[in-house]
Tab-separated table of C-alpha atoms in Angstrom:
chain	number	residue	atom	x	y	z
L	1	MET	CA	-16.665	-52.396	32.112
L	2	ASP	CA	-14.995	-53.908	28.942
L	3	GLY	CA	-13.942	-51.995	25.917
L	4	VAL	CA	-14.350	-48.456	27.028
L	5	ASP	CA	-13.850	-46.320	23.890
L	6	GLU	CA	-11.823	-43.248	23.249
L	7	GLY	CA	-14.967	-40.964	23.778
L	8	SER	CA	-16.151	-42.102	27.055
L	9	LEU	CA	-12.545	-42.283	28.379
L	10	ALA	CA	-12.039	-38.671	27.368
L	11	ARG	CA	-15.220	-37.832	29.044
L	12	LEU	CA	-14.218	-39.527	32.305
L	13	PHE	CA	-10.788	-37.751	32.224
L	14	ARG	CA	-12.405	-34.490	31.564
L	15	ALA	CA	-14.666	-34.848	34.641
L	16	ALA	CA	-11.772	-36.114	36.625
L	17	LEU	CA	-9.926	-32.856	35.651
L	18	ASP	CA	-12.919	-30.947	36.946
L	19	GLY	CA	-12.471	-32.604	40.305
L	20	ASP	CA	-14.786	-35.620	40.041
L	21	GLU	CA	-12.726	-38.234	42.096
L	22	ARG	CA	-14.918	-41.165	41.181
L	23	ALA	CA	-14.634	-40.386	37.509
L	24	TYR	CA	-10.883	-40.278	38.149
L	25	GLY	CA	-10.757	-43.624	39.740
L	26	ASP	CA	-12.631	-45.101	36.721
L	27	PHE	CA	-10.606	-43.468	34.311
L	28	LEU	CA	-7.304	-44.883	36.105
L	29	HIS	CA	-8.774	-48.310	36.280
L	30	GLU	CA	-9.608	-48.204	32.661
L	31	THR	CA	-6.265	-46.934	31.709
L	32	ALA	CA	-4.497	-49.447	33.883
L	33	ARG	CA	-6.285	-52.175	31.890
L	34	LEU	CA	-5.279	-50.758	28.576
L	35	VAL	CA	-1.757	-50.204	29.543
L	36	ARG	CA	-1.474	-53.711	31.142
L	37	ALA	CA	-2.540	-55.298	27.843
L	38	TRP	CA	-0.350	-52.967	25.871
L	39	ALA	CA	2.708	-53.560	28.167
L	40	ARG	CA	2.343	-57.349	28.296
L	41	ARG	CA	2.566	-57.545	24.579
L	42	ARG	CA	5.790	-55.508	24.576
L	43	ALA	CA	7.661	-56.194	27.835
L	44	PHE	CA	7.850	-59.909	27.493
L	45	GLY	CA	10.891	-61.253	29.305
L	46	GLY	CA	11.789	-57.595	30.117
L	47	PRO	CA	10.401	-55.423	32.871
L	48	ASP	CA	7.468	-56.497	34.839
L	49	PRO	CA	4.242	-55.148	32.980
L	50	GLU	CA	2.738	-54.133	36.256
L	51	ASP	CA	5.701	-51.994	36.951
L	52	ILE	CA	5.080	-50.132	33.690
L	53	VAL	CA	1.319	-49.925	34.407
L	54	GLN	CA	2.058	-48.312	37.976
L	55	GLU	CA	4.811	-46.073	36.487
L	56	THR	CA	2.640	-44.990	33.774
L	57	LEU	CA	-0.409	-44.216	36.029
L	58	LEU	CA	1.869	-42.183	38.400
L	59	ALA	CA	3.231	-40.060	35.345
L	60	ILE	CA	-0.262	-39.649	33.979
L	61	HIS	CA	-1.225	-38.275	37.420
L	62	ILE	CA	1.721	-35.913	37.804
L	63	LYS	CA	1.548	-34.782	34.000
L	64	ARG	CA	-2.198	-34.647	33.595
L	65	HIS	CA	-1.967	-30.937	32.807
L	66	THR	CA	-0.125	-31.865	29.524
L	67	TRP	CA	-3.264	-33.314	28.034
L	68	ARG	CA	-5.098	-30.999	25.678
L	69	CYS	CA	-8.671	-31.338	26.756
L	70	ASP	CA	-10.064	-30.968	23.224
L	71	GLY	CA	-7.736	-33.683	21.882
L	72	PRO	CA	-7.982	-37.504	21.989
L	73	VAL	CA	-6.870	-39.097	25.187
L	74	THR	CA	-5.416	-42.578	24.181
L	75	PRO	CA	-2.519	-41.341	21.992
L	76	TRP	CA	-1.637	-39.397	24.885
L	77	LEU	CA	-1.836	-42.255	27.272
L	78	TYR	CA	0.143	-44.529	25.070
L	79	ALA	CA	2.795	-41.925	24.504
L	80	ILE	CA	3.336	-41.790	28.171
L	81	ALA	CA	3.384	-45.501	28.474
L	82	ARG	CA	5.893	-45.792	25.763
L	83	HIS	CA	8.029	-43.270	27.380
L	84	LYS	CA	8.042	-45.280	30.655
L	85	LEU	CA	8.587	-48.527	28.930
L	86	VAL	CA	11.567	-47.245	26.984
L	87	ASP	CA	12.913	-45.945	30.446
L	88	ALA	CA	12.419	-49.279	32.064
L	89	LEU	CA	14.093	-51.209	29.078
L	90	ARG	CA	16.995	-48.842	29.294
L	91	ARG	CA	17.336	-49.220	33.027
L	92	GLN	CA	17.249	-52.975	32.514
L	93	GLY	CA	19.965	-52.656	29.761
L	94	ARG	CA	22.275	-51.154	32.273
L	95	HIS	CA	21.797	-54.199	34.560
L	96	SER	CA	21.686	-56.809	31.966
L	97	GLN	CA	24.236	-59.056	33.505
L	98	VAL	CA	21.457	-60.301	35.935
L	99	GLU	CA	18.768	-60.445	33.334
L	100	ILE	CA	18.441	-64.205	32.655
L	101	GLY	CA	18.433	-65.118	36.343
L	102	GLU	CA	16.197	-62.362	37.241
L	103	VAL	CA	13.579	-63.358	34.538
L	104	GLU	CA	13.729	-67.082	35.481
L	105	ASP	CA	13.267	-66.012	39.069
L	106	ARG	CA	10.232	-63.914	38.068
L	107	LEU	CA	8.806	-66.607	36.041
L	108	ALA	CA	9.054	-69.064	39.049
L	109	ALA	CA	7.455	-66.333	41.337
L	110	GLU	CA	4.552	-65.920	38.980
L	111	GLU	CA	3.939	-69.618	38.853
L	112	THR	CA	3.700	-69.878	42.459
L	113	GLU	CA	1.576	-66.690	42.714
L	114	THR	CA	3.567	-65.289	45.542
L	115	ILE	CA	2.990	-61.571	46.300
L	116	ARG	CA	5.493	-59.576	44.189
L	117	ASP	CA	7.423	-56.694	45.511
L	118	TRP	CA	6.962	-54.165	42.683
L	119	GLU	CA	9.292	-51.123	42.109
L	120	ILE	CA	6.736	-48.946	43.675
L	121	GLY	CA	7.467	-50.727	47.216
L	122	ARG	CA	10.893	-49.581	46.924
L	123	ALA	CA	9.970	-45.991	46.019
L	124	LEU	CA	7.634	-45.989	48.932
L	125	GLU	CA	10.458	-46.849	51.538
L	126	THR	CA	12.176	-43.618	50.355
L	127	LEU	CA	9.416	-41.355	51.553
L	128	THR	CA	9.495	-39.405	54.846
L	129	PRO	CA	7.736	-41.368	57.657
L	130	GLY	CA	4.871	-38.958	57.587
L	131	GLN	CA	4.262	-39.093	53.852
L	132	ARG	CA	4.717	-42.938	53.864
L	133	SER	CA	2.006	-43.389	56.474
L	134	VAL	CA	-0.541	-41.055	54.653
L	135	VAL	CA	0.119	-42.828	51.287
L	136	THR	CA	-0.221	-46.148	52.895
L	137	ALA	CA	-3.412	-45.362	54.803
L	138	ILE	CA	-5.144	-44.151	51.633
L	139	SER	CA	-3.929	-46.688	49.308
L	140	VAL	CA	-3.125	-50.104	51.000
L	141	GLU	CA	-5.578	-49.484	53.911
L	142	GLY	CA	-8.154	-47.721	51.683
L	143	ARG	CA	-8.963	-44.967	54.100
L	144	THR	CA	-10.565	-41.753	52.870
L	145	ILE	CA	-8.824	-38.313	53.553
L	146	ALA	CA	-10.917	-37.855	56.467
L	147	GLU	CA	-10.474	-41.133	57.875
L	148	ALA	CA	-6.672	-41.079	57.331
L	149	ALA	CA	-6.628	-37.521	59.071
L	150	ARG	CA	-8.495	-39.028	62.140
L	151	SER	CA	-6.380	-42.082	62.455
L	152	LEU	CA	-3.045	-40.236	62.002
L	153	ASP	CA	-4.204	-37.284	64.170
L	154	MET	CA	-3.469	-34.657	61.377
L	155	ASN	CA	-5.703	-32.171	59.812
L	156	GLU	CA	-7.283	-32.908	56.274
L	157	THR	CA	-5.186	-30.186	54.543
L	158	ALA	CA	-2.034	-31.701	56.013
L	159	VAL	CA	-3.048	-35.080	54.731
L	160	ARG	CA	-3.725	-33.827	51.302
L	161	VAL	CA	-0.447	-32.043	51.060
L	162	ALA	CA	1.517	-35.095	52.440
L	163	LEU	CA	-0.372	-37.415	50.041
L	164	HIS	CA	0.308	-34.990	47.012
L	165	ARG	CA	4.175	-34.643	47.866
L	166	GLY	CA	4.425	-38.383	48.661
L	167	LEU	CA	2.995	-39.358	45.294
L	168	ALA	CA	5.091	-36.750	43.480
L	169	ALA	CA	8.216	-38.059	45.194
L	170	ILE	CA	7.332	-41.731	44.369
L	171	ALA	CA	6.943	-40.719	40.696
L	172	ARG	CA	10.357	-39.152	40.747
L	173	ARG	CA	11.913	-42.139	42.648
L	174	PHE	CA	10.220	-44.661	40.540
L	175	GLY	CA	12.802	-47.110	39.093
L	176	ARG	CA	15.782	-44.898	39.894
L	177	ASP	CA	18.538	-46.542	42.050
E	1	MET	CA	1.527	-51.911	46.687
E	2	GLU	CA	-1.085	-53.227	44.223
E	3	THR	CA	-2.205	-51.217	41.243
E	4	HIS	CA	-5.686	-50.884	42.559
E	5	GLU	CA	-4.338	-49.507	45.880
E	6	LEU	CA	-2.232	-46.985	44.039
E	7	ILE	CA	-5.246	-45.869	42.106
E	8	LYS	CA	-7.044	-45.031	45.353
E	9	ALA	CA	-4.177	-42.869	46.336
E	10	LEU	CA	-3.968	-41.031	43.015
E	11	ALA	CA	-7.834	-40.430	42.966
E	12	ALA	CA	-7.727	-38.981	46.479
E	13	ASP	CA	-5.130	-36.481	45.121
E	14	SER	CA	-7.359	-35.304	42.286
E	15	ARG	CA	-7.737	-31.741	43.528
E	16	ARG	CA	-4.359	-30.441	42.978
E	17	THR	CA	-3.664	-30.130	39.216
E	18	GLY	CA	-0.591	-28.570	37.887
E	19	VAL	CA	-0.585	-25.261	36.160
E	20	PRO	CA	-1.914	-25.668	32.520
E	21	MET	CA	0.820	-25.746	29.846
E	22	ASN	CA	-0.480	-22.761	27.969
E	23	ALA	CA	-0.193	-20.553	31.113
E	24	ALA	CA	3.239	-21.944	31.823
E	25	TRP	CA	4.540	-21.289	28.425
E	26	TRP	CA	3.143	-17.706	28.158
E	27	GLY	CA	4.394	-16.962	31.645
E	28	ALA	CA	7.841	-18.272	30.969
E	29	VAL	CA	8.219	-16.578	27.663
E	30	PHE	CA	6.938	-13.232	29.166
E	31	ALA	CA	9.659	-13.529	32.037
E	32	ALA	CA	12.107	-14.549	29.637
E	33	VAL	CA	11.795	-11.420	27.268
E	34	VAL	CA	11.829	-9.191	30.574
E	35	ILE	CA	15.076	-10.732	31.751
E	36	ALA	CA	16.600	-10.661	28.311
E	37	ALA	CA	15.547	-6.959	27.773
E	38	THR	CA	16.920	-6.083	31.388
E	39	VAL	CA	20.261	-7.706	30.603
E	40	PHE	CA	20.489	-6.090	27.276
E	41	PHE	CA	19.748	-2.568	28.298
E	42	VAL	CA	21.921	-2.834	31.357
E	43	LEU	CA	25.089	-4.245	29.409
E	44	LEU	CA	24.695	-2.931	25.882
E	45	GLY	CA	21.700	-0.902	24.900
E	46	PRO	CA	20.624	0.107	21.307
E	47	ARG	CA	22.909	1.666	18.923
E	48	SER	CA	23.002	5.443	18.837
E	49	ASP	CA	21.965	5.806	15.258
E	50	ILE	CA	18.964	3.473	15.624
E	51	ALA	CA	16.621	6.049	14.188
E	52	SER	CA	18.513	6.283	10.905
E	53	ALA	CA	19.287	2.613	10.834
E	54	ALA	CA	15.604	1.816	11.141
E	55	GLN	CA	15.186	3.380	7.654
E	56	THR	CA	17.506	0.602	5.989
E	57	LEU	CA	16.306	-2.585	4.796
E	58	ARG	CA	19.263	-4.620	6.055
E	59	PHE	CA	18.775	-3.489	9.510
E	60	LEU	CA	15.053	-4.338	9.509
E	61	PHE	CA	15.750	-7.639	7.865
E	62	LYS	CA	17.683	-8.800	10.984
E	63	PHE	CA	14.451	-8.531	13.018
E	64	VAL	CA	12.388	-10.314	10.351
E	65	VAL	CA	14.827	-13.283	10.710
E	66	THR	CA	15.344	-13.327	14.492
E	67	ILE	CA	11.661	-12.801	15.305
E	68	THR	CA	10.705	-15.589	12.801
E	69	LEU	CA	13.149	-17.846	14.516
E	70	ALA	CA	11.919	-17.098	17.882
E	71	ALA	CA	8.247	-17.344	17.010
E	72	SER	CA	8.556	-20.695	15.025
E	73	ALA	CA	10.744	-22.333	17.645
E	74	PHE	CA	8.476	-21.395	20.405
E	75	ALA	CA	5.493	-22.913	18.634
E	76	LEU	CA	7.520	-26.147	18.203
E	77	LEU	CA	8.633	-26.111	21.743
E	78	ARG	CA	5.131	-25.951	23.006
E	79	MET	CA	4.264	-28.919	20.936
E	80	LEU	CA	7.408	-30.798	21.966
E	81	SER	CA	6.398	-30.301	25.825
E	82	ARG	CA	3.442	-32.596	25.303
E	83	PRO	CA	4.211	-36.382	25.184
E	84	ASP	CA	1.903	-37.221	22.267
E	85	MET	CA	3.157	-34.627	19.786
E	86	ASP	CA	5.072	-36.018	16.774
E	87	PRO	CA	7.627	-33.359	15.932
E	88	ARG	CA	8.431	-34.686	12.508
E	89	GLY	CA	5.661	-32.688	10.499
E	90	PRO	CA	5.925	-29.281	12.311
E	91	LEU	CA	9.621	-29.389	12.379
E	92	ARG	CA	9.701	-28.054	8.816
E	93	PHE	CA	8.357	-24.704	10.172
E	94	LEU	CA	11.902	-24.346	11.787
E	95	ALA	CA	13.237	-24.024	8.199
E	96	ILE	CA	11.427	-20.571	7.554
E	97	ALA	CA	14.150	-18.521	9.435
E	98	PRO	CA	17.097	-20.235	7.716
E	99	ALA	CA	15.445	-19.928	4.338
E	100	LEU	CA	15.023	-16.152	5.042
E	101	ILE	CA	18.476	-15.518	5.750
E	102	LEU	CA	19.778	-17.823	2.973
E	103	ALA	CA	17.592	-15.632	0.652
E	104	GLY	CA	19.224	-12.491	2.265
E	105	VAL	CA	22.646	-13.781	1.801
E	106	LEU	CA	22.033	-14.634	-1.840
E	107	ILE	CA	20.509	-11.217	-2.603
E	108	GLU	CA	23.486	-9.487	-0.744
E	109	LEU	CA	25.958	-11.440	-2.836
E	110	ALA	CA	24.202	-10.269	-6.011
E	111	VAL	CA	23.992	-6.624	-5.153
E	112	VAL	CA	27.465	-5.843	-3.422
E	113	PRO	CA	30.729	-6.057	-5.051
E	114	ALA	CA	32.749	-9.314	-4.453
E	115	GLU	CA	35.737	-7.564	-2.825
E	116	THR	CA	33.374	-6.243	0.002
E	117	TRP	CA	32.137	-9.775	0.757
E	118	SER	CA	34.654	-10.658	3.298
E	119	SER	CA	34.726	-7.459	5.163
E	120	ARG	CA	30.970	-7.474	5.465
E	121	LEU	CA	31.162	-11.119	6.665
E	122	VAL	CA	33.772	-10.540	9.236
E	123	GLY	CA	32.398	-7.184	10.350
E	124	THR	CA	33.596	-5.414	13.477
E	125	ASN	CA	31.520	-6.974	16.211
E	126	SER	CA	31.781	-10.712	15.738
E	127	LEU	CA	33.163	-11.081	19.209
E	128	VAL	CA	30.621	-8.921	20.837
E	129	CYS	CA	27.931	-10.939	19.013
E	130	LEU	CA	29.366	-14.327	20.109
E	131	THR	CA	29.614	-13.022	23.670
E	132	PHE	CA	26.411	-11.306	24.069
E	133	ILE	CA	23.750	-13.212	22.393
E	134	PRO	CA	24.554	-16.270	24.668
E	135	LEU	CA	24.878	-13.953	27.583
E	136	ILE	CA	21.524	-12.336	26.964
E	137	GLY	CA	19.993	-15.631	26.034
E	138	ILE	CA	21.154	-17.749	29.001
E	139	GLY	CA	18.562	-16.462	31.552
E	140	PRO	CA	15.593	-16.966	29.050
E	141	LEU	CA	16.958	-20.459	28.377
E	142	ALA	CA	16.810	-21.469	32.122
E	143	LEU	CA	13.298	-20.129	32.352
E	144	LEU	CA	12.166	-22.030	29.236
E	145	LEU	CA	13.765	-25.202	30.642
E	146	LEU	CA	11.800	-24.889	33.762
E	147	ALA	CA	8.630	-24.616	31.921
E	148	LEU	CA	9.707	-27.591	29.672
E	149	ARG	CA	10.198	-29.571	32.928
E	150	HIS	CA	6.714	-28.663	33.981
E	151	GLY	CA	5.735	-30.583	30.684
E	152	ALA	CA	6.396	-34.004	29.635
E	153	PRO	CA	8.467	-34.148	26.430
E	154	SER	CA	9.007	-37.310	24.688
E	155	HIS	CA	12.260	-35.913	23.168
E	156	PRO	CA	13.847	-33.980	26.049
E	157	ALA	CA	17.084	-33.062	24.051
E	158	LEU	CA	15.308	-32.036	21.033
E	159	ALA	CA	12.812	-29.931	23.211
E	160	GLY	CA	15.894	-28.554	24.994
E	161	ALA	CA	17.493	-27.387	21.939
E	162	MET	CA	14.275	-25.903	20.758
E	163	ALA	CA	14.269	-23.859	24.024
E	164	GLY	CA	17.905	-22.782	23.286
E	165	LEU	CA	16.655	-21.627	19.762
E	166	VAL	CA	13.849	-19.724	21.397
E	167	ALA	CA	16.262	-18.131	23.828
E	168	GLY	CA	18.641	-17.388	21.096
E	169	GLY	CA	15.930	-15.694	18.956
E	170	ILE	CA	14.917	-13.436	21.736
E	171	ALA	CA	18.522	-12.558	22.492
E	172	ALA	CA	19.399	-11.984	18.853
E	173	THR	CA	16.426	-9.772	18.436
E	174	LEU	CA	17.521	-7.463	21.205
E	175	TYR	CA	21.160	-7.886	20.134
E	176	ALA	CA	20.276	-6.907	16.614
E	177	SER	CA	19.217	-3.354	17.728
E	178	HIS	CA	22.691	-2.847	19.102
E	179	CYS	CA	24.886	-4.341	16.400
E	180	THR	CA	26.104	-2.096	13.455
E	181	ASP	CA	26.893	-5.037	11.321
E	182	ASP	CA	23.713	-5.353	9.273
E	183	SER	CA	24.802	-7.398	6.275
E	184	PRO	CA	23.121	-10.697	5.961
E	185	LEU	CA	26.590	-12.191	5.550
E	186	PHE	CA	27.406	-11.284	8.980
E	187	VAL	CA	24.159	-12.228	10.521
E	188	ALA	CA	24.082	-15.618	8.749
E	189	THR	CA	27.624	-16.526	10.137
E	190	TRP	CA	27.841	-14.973	13.655
E	191	TYR	CA	24.232	-15.070	14.786
E	192	THR	CA	24.099	-18.653	13.708
E	193	ILE	CA	27.122	-19.617	15.657
E	194	ALA	CA	25.772	-17.693	18.720
E	195	ILE	CA	22.392	-19.167	18.604
E	196	ALA	CA	23.741	-22.709	18.109
E	197	ILE	CA	25.652	-22.343	21.282
E	198	LEU	CA	22.437	-21.787	23.084
E	199	ALA	CA	20.663	-24.535	21.395
E	200	LEU	CA	23.584	-26.862	22.282
E	201	LEU	CA	23.335	-25.877	25.869
E	202	GLY	CA	19.684	-26.333	25.809
E	203	ALA	CA	19.902	-29.816	24.349
E	204	LEU	CA	22.510	-30.878	26.999
E	205	ALA	CA	20.492	-29.423	29.766
E	206	GLY	CA	17.203	-30.664	28.397
E	207	ARG	CA	18.179	-34.185	28.711
E	208	ARG	CA	18.764	-33.803	32.467
E	209	VAL	CA	16.170	-31.128	33.455
E	210	ALA	CA	13.302	-32.335	31.543
E	211	ARG	CA	13.431	-36.033	32.494
E	212	TRP	CA	10.229	-37.496	33.911
């Protein structure tokens, strides 16, 4: 799946907005790839590019109604990514006294390939227990809505609502301290 | 959480999409006009001689300016509520209303005697104008900022200021039917200050409200 062009990305997104879950997943994976490459070129020594990727994906999700369906999708994606990168750089500027040490630590961590704790982990901790278990079941454990409903003893509507609210709360909390 | 895990959660939440921006904007502006009109008719109401005033060019010209401002600022506000809109090009449409009022001022200066300039500029309603345009516009501003929050502006302060101009344009249009000072000299001075107050409020609030 290398080099998906503007046209097919827009087609995927349009199908996604019509409710095609699989198309949405493909669209988000492709977007993550684009934003990752983009962020790596711009955030060197700054915020973790993967944080930018995740924050951008969440913002795309929450604000997907701001895309004009008849317009191109990549300028819209990069505008959101830019907004989030600027946000992250600004945040880091506020905590710049720890910058050097932090960067060295991160480089060391990347060398040893340890599992990194991204910002999203911190945002996840601020959710209500119910929202957190639903979000975790579907993301980390990879369950479907129906499976999550069964394992958590909830009905599917409640799972959908908890997931929706949980993701919105993560997007709001992301990177805020 | 890894990125591919996050994507699973986002894809599972694909059913609930937000209200489309067009619907949000037209809903907000409709409610804004209703609220502004309600406040206006409760607190002020149109002037008693409105029928004869409507025969005069100066009276009608006020509406040309205020409606132009409201419409052009609204078009820009809608653009600014999307992340990928570059405002620099369309921003020049915002110059139409100031250009109109400037032309009105120049014509006024040419056709009326110089000794009446200052009395026409000061008028009799400047304080009413400075009070009621912001008062009528504050509700609409709040509604427009809510719609802006629903969007994703890359320039929240600028977009907030634009919401203030729309609210000011709506409020000034209503107020113009009450005010007996019809000289462009009055309008260019006091309306501008009153609308600028709303634009400033909008810019300050936009930075907070429209963060995303």
